CSV table of C-alpha atoms in Angstrom, one decimal:
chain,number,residue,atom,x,y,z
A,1,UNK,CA,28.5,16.3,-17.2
A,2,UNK,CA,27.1,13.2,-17.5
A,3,UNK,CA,26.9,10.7,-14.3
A,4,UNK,CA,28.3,7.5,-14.1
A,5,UNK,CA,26.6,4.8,-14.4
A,6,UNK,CA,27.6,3.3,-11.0
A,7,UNK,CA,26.1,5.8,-9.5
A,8,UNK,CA,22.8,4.7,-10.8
A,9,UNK,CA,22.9,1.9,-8.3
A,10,UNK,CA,23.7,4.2,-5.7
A,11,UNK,CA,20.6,6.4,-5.7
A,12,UNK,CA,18.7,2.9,-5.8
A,13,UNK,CA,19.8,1.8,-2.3
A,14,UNK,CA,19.3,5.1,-0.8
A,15,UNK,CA,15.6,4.8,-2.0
A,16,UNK,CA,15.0,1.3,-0.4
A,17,UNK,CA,17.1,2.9,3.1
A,18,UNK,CA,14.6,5.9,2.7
A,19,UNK,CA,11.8,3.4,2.7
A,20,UNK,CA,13.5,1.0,5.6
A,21,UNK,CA,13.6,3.9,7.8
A,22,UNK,CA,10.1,5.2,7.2
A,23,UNK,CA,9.2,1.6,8.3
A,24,UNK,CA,11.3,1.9,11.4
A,25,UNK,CA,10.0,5.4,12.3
A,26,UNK,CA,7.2,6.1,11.1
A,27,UNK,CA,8.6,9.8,10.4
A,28,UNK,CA,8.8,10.6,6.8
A,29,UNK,CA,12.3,12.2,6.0
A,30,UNK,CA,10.9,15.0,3.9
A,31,UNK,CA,14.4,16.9,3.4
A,32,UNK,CA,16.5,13.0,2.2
A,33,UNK,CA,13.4,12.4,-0.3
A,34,UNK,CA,13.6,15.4,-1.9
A,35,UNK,CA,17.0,15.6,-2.2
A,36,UNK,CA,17.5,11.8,-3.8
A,37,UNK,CA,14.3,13.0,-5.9
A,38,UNK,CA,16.8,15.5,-7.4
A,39,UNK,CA,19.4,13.3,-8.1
A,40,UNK,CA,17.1,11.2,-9.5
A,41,UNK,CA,15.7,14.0,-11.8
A,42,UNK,CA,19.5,14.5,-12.8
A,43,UNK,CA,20.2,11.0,-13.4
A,44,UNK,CA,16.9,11.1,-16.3
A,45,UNK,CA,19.0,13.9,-18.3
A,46,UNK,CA,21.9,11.2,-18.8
A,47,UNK,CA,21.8,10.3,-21.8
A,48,UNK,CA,24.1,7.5,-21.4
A,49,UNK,CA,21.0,5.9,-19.4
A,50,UNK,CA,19.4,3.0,-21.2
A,51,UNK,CA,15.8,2.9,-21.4
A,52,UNK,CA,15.6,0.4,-18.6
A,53,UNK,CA,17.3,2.4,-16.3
A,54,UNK,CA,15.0,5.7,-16.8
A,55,UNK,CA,11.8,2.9,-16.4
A,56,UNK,CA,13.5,1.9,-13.1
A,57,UNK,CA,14.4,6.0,-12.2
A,58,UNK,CA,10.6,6.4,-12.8
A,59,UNK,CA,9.7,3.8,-10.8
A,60,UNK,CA,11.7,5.0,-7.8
A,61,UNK,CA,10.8,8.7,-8.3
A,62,UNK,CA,6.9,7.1,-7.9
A,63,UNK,CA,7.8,5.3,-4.7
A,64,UNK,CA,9.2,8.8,-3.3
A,65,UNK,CA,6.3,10.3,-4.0
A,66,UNK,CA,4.1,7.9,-2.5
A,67,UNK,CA,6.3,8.2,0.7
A,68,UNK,CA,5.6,11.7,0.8
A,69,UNK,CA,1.8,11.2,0.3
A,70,UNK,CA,1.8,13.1,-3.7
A,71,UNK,CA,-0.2,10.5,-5.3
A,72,UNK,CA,-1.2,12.4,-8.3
A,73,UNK,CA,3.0,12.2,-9.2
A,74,UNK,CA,2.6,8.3,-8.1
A,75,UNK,CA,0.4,8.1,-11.2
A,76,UNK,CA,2.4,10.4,-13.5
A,77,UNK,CA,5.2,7.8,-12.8
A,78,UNK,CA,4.7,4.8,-13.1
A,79,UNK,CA,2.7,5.2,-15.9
A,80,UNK,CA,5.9,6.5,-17.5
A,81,UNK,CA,7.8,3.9,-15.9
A,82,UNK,CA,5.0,1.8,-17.8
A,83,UNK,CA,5.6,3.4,-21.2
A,84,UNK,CA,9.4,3.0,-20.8
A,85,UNK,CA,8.4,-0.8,-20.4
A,86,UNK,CA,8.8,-1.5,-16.9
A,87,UNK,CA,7.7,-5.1,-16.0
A,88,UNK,CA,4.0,-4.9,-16.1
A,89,UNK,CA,3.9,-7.4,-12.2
A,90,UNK,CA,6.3,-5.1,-10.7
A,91,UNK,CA,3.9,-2.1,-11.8
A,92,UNK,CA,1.5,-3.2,-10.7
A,93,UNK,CA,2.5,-4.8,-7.6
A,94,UNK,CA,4.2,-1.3,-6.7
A,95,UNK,CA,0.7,0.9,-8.2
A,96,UNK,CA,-1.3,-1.4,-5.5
A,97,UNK,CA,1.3,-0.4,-2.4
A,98,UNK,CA,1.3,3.1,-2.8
A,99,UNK,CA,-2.0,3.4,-3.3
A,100,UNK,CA,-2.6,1.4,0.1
A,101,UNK,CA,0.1,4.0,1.3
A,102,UNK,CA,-2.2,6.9,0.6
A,103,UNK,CA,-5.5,5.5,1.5
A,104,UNK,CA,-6.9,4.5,-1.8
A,105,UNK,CA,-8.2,1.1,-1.4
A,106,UNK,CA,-10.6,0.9,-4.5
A,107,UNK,CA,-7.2,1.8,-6.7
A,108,UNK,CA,-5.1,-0.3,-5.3
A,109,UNK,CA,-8.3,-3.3,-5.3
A,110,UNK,CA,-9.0,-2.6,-9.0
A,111,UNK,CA,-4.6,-3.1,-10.1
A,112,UNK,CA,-5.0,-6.4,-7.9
A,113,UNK,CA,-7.7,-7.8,-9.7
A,114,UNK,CA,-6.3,-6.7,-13.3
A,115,UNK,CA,-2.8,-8.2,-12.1
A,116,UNK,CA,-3.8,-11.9,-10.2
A,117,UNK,CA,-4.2,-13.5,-13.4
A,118,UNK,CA,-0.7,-12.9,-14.5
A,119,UNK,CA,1.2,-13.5,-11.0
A,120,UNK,CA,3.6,-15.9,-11.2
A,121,UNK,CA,3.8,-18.5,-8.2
A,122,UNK,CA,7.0,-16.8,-6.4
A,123,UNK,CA,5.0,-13.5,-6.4
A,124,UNK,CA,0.9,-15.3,-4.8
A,125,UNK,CA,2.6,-14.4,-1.0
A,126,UNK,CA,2.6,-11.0,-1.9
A,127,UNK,CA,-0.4,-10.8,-4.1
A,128,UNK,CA,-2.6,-12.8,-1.2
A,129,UNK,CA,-1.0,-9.9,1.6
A,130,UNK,CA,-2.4,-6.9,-0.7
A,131,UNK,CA,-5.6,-9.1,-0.9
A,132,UNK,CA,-6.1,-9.1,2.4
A,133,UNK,CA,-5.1,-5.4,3.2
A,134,UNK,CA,-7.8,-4.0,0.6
A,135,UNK,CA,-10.5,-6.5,1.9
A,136,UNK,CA,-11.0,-9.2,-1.0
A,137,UNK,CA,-10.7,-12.3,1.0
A,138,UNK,CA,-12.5,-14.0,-1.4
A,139,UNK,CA,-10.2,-14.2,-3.5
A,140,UNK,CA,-7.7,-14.6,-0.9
A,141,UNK,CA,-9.2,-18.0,-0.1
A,142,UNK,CA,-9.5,-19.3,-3.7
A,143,UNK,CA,-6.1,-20.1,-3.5
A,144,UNK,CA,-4.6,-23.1,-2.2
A,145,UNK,CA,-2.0,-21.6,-0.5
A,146,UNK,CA,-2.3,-22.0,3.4
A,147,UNK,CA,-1.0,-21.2,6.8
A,148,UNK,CA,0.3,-18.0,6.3
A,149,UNK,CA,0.1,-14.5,8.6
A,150,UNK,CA,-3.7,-14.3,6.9
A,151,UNK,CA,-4.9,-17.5,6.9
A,152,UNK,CA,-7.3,-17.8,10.0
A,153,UNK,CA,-8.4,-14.2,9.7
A,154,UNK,CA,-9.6,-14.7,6.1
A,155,UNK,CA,-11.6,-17.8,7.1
A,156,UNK,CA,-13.1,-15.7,10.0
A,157,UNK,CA,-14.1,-12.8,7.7
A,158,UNK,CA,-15.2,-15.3,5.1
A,159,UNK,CA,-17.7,-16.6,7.3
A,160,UNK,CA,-19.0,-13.2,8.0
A,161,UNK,CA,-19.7,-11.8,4.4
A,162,UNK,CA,-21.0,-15.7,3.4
A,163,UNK,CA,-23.7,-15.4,6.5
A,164,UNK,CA,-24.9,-11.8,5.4
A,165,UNK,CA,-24.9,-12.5,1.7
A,166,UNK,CA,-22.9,-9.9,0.9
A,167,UNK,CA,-20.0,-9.4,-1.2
A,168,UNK,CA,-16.5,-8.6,-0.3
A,169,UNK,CA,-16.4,-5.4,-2.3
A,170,UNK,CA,-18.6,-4.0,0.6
A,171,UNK,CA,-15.4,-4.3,2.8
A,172,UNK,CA,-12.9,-2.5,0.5
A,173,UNK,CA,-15.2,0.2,0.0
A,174,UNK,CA,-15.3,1.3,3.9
A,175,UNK,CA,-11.6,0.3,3.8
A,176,UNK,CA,-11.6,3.1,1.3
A,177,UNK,CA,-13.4,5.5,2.6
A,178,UNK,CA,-11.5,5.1,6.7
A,179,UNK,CA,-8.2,5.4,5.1
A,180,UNK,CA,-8.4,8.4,2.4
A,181,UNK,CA,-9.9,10.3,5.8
A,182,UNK,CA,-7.0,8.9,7.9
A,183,UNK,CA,-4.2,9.9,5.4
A,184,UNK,CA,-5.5,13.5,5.2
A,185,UNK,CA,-5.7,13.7,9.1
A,186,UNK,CA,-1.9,12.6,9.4
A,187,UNK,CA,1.4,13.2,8.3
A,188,UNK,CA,2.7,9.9,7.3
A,189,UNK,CA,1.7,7.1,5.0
A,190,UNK,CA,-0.6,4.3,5.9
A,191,UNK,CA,2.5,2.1,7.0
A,192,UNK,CA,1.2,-0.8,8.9
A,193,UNK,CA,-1.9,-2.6,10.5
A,194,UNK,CA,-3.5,-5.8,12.0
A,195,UNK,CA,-6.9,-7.3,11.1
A,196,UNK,CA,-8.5,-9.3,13.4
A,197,UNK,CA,-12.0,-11.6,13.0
A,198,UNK,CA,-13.9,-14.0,14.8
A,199,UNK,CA,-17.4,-15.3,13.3
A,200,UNK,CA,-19.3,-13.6,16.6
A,201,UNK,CA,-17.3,-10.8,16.8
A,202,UNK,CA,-16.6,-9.5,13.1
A,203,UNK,CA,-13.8,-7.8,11.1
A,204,UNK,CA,-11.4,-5.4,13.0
A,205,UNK,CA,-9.0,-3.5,10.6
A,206,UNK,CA,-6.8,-1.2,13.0
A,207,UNK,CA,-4.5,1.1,11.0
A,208,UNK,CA,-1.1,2.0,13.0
A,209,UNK,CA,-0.5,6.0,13.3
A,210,UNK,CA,2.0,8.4,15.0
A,211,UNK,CA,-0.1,10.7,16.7
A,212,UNK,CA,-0.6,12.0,20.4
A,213,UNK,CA,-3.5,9.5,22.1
A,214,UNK,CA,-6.0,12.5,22.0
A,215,UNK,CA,-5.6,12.7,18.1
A,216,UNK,CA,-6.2,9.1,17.6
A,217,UNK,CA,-9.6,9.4,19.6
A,218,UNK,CA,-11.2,12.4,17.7
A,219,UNK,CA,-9.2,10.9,14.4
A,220,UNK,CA,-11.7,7.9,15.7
A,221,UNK,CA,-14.9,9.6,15.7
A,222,UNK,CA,-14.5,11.3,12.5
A,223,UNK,CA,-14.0,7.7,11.1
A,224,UNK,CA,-16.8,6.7,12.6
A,225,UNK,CA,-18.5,9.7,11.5
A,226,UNK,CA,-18.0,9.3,7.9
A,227,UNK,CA,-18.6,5.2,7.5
A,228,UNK,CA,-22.3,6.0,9.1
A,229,UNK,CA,-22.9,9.0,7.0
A,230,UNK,CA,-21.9,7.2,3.7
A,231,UNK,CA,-23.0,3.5,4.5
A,232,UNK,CA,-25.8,1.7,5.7
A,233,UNK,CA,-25.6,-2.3,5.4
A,234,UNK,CA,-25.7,-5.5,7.6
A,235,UNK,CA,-22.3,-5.3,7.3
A,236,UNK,CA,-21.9,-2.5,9.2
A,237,UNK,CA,-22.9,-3.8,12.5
A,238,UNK,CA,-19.6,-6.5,11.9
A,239,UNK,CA,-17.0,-4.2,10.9
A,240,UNK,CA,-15.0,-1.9,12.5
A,241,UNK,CA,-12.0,0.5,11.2
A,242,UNK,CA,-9.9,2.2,13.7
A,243,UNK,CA,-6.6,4.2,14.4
A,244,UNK,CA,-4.0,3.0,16.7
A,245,UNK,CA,-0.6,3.8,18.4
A,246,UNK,CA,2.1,3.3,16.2
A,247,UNK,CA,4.2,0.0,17.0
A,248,UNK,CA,6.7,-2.1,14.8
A,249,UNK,CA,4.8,-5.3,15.4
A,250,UNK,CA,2.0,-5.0,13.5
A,251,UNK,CA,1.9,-5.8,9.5
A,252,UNK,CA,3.6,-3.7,7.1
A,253,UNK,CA,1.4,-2.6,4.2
A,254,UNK,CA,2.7,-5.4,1.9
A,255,UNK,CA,6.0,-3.8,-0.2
A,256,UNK,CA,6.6,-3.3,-4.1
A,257,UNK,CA,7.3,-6.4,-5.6
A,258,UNK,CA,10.4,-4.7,-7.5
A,259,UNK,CA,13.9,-3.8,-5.7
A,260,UNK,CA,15.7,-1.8,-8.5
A,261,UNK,CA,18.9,-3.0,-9.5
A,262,UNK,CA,21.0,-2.2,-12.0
A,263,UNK,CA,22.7,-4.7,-14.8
């Protein structure tokens, strides 16, 4: 029988309350995801859905999988959410936070720098925050937008890649490489973080995680262990990626762009 339409609007909500109490928690409510992914799934064989609501029903069914840490089905769904014609910024702005979810840095850096030209001014907050997060404070700084949460780390971390000549690519790639190993090691997205910097001191990235304090210092070492086995630069002697105890004050990996409604 088909469902009704209101109901549509329904499943929406639940998704973003899924997502608000991951971001309270921490925990990852395994047994409510699947279920609303079901719904969801029932919702796409309705054929009295238009074709902007089964982009948006993609779109959410991505976001439940990045919650769950499935990023192949991320891909599979929002590029049909894509296909469907979802609005290319909220794609992308979405692709970029669930990749930052699940440790994929270099994704989520390559859909910022293919969506920045097309931002539009209410949405540069946003696009600066996922700038920071995946390390391209270059870019960051180009725009004339100021005192906000980033602002005095960027110039900090600015000065650091500008005295060593190096590019800030160098940054996301060890981003990258910390975070796919963190995600593997733990059973929860990539929720939250703080970067620190001072021009003497260099860049701190410290990535929040819900684990017994014995866990976060051997999750530490094997961090360290894999940024010296894979990189050797200047750089690494002024950067430094680490796991910490979860708390609710640090930054929250920057959200979608796109709350689904329904008209």
């Amino acid at each position: 029988m088909p469902q009704p339409k209101s109901n549509i609007g329904e499943l929406f909500s639940e998704r973003q309350s899924i997502k608000d109490r991951l971001a309270e928690t921490c925990t990852v409510d395994e047994v409510s995801i699947e279920r609303l992914k079901r719904r969801f799934r029932e919702a796409l064989r309705n054929l009295a859905l238009s074709v902007a609501q089964q982009a948006a029903v993609y779109h959410e069914l991505a976001c439940l999988a990045g919650f769950q840490g499935r990023y192949h089905e991320v891909i599979s769904n929002m590029n049909r959410s894509k296909e469907l014609g979802m609005d290319p910024i909220a794609v992308g702005f979405s692709s970029a936070y669930l990749a930052l979810l699940n440790g994929r840095v270099l994704d989520a850096r390559k859909v910022i720098e293919e969506l920045k030209e097309f931002v539009t001014e209410e949405n540069i907050p946003l696009l600066r925050a996922q700038q920071a997060q995946v390390g391209m404070l270059g870019d960051f700084m180009a725009n004339e937008i100021i005192n906000d949460d980033f602002q005095r780390e960027a110039l900090e971390v600015k000065a650091v890649i500008e005295r060593l000549g190096v590019s800030d690519i160098e940054i996301t790639k060890r981003l990258d490489a910390a975070c796919q190993l963190i995600r593997s090691k733990i059973n929860h997205p990539l929720i939250a973080y703080k970067l620190f910097a001072k021009g003497e001191e260099g860049i701190l990235y410290r990535f929040m995680v819900k684990a017994p304090a014995s866990e976060l210092v051997a999750l530490n070492e094997q961090i360290l262990d894999v940024l010296l086995e894979r990189f050797d630069n200047e750089i690494d002697n002024e950067i430094s990626i680490m796991v910490t105890p979860w708390t609710a004050s640090y930054h929250q990996i920057s959200e979608e762009a796109y709350r689904v409604g329904v008209s």
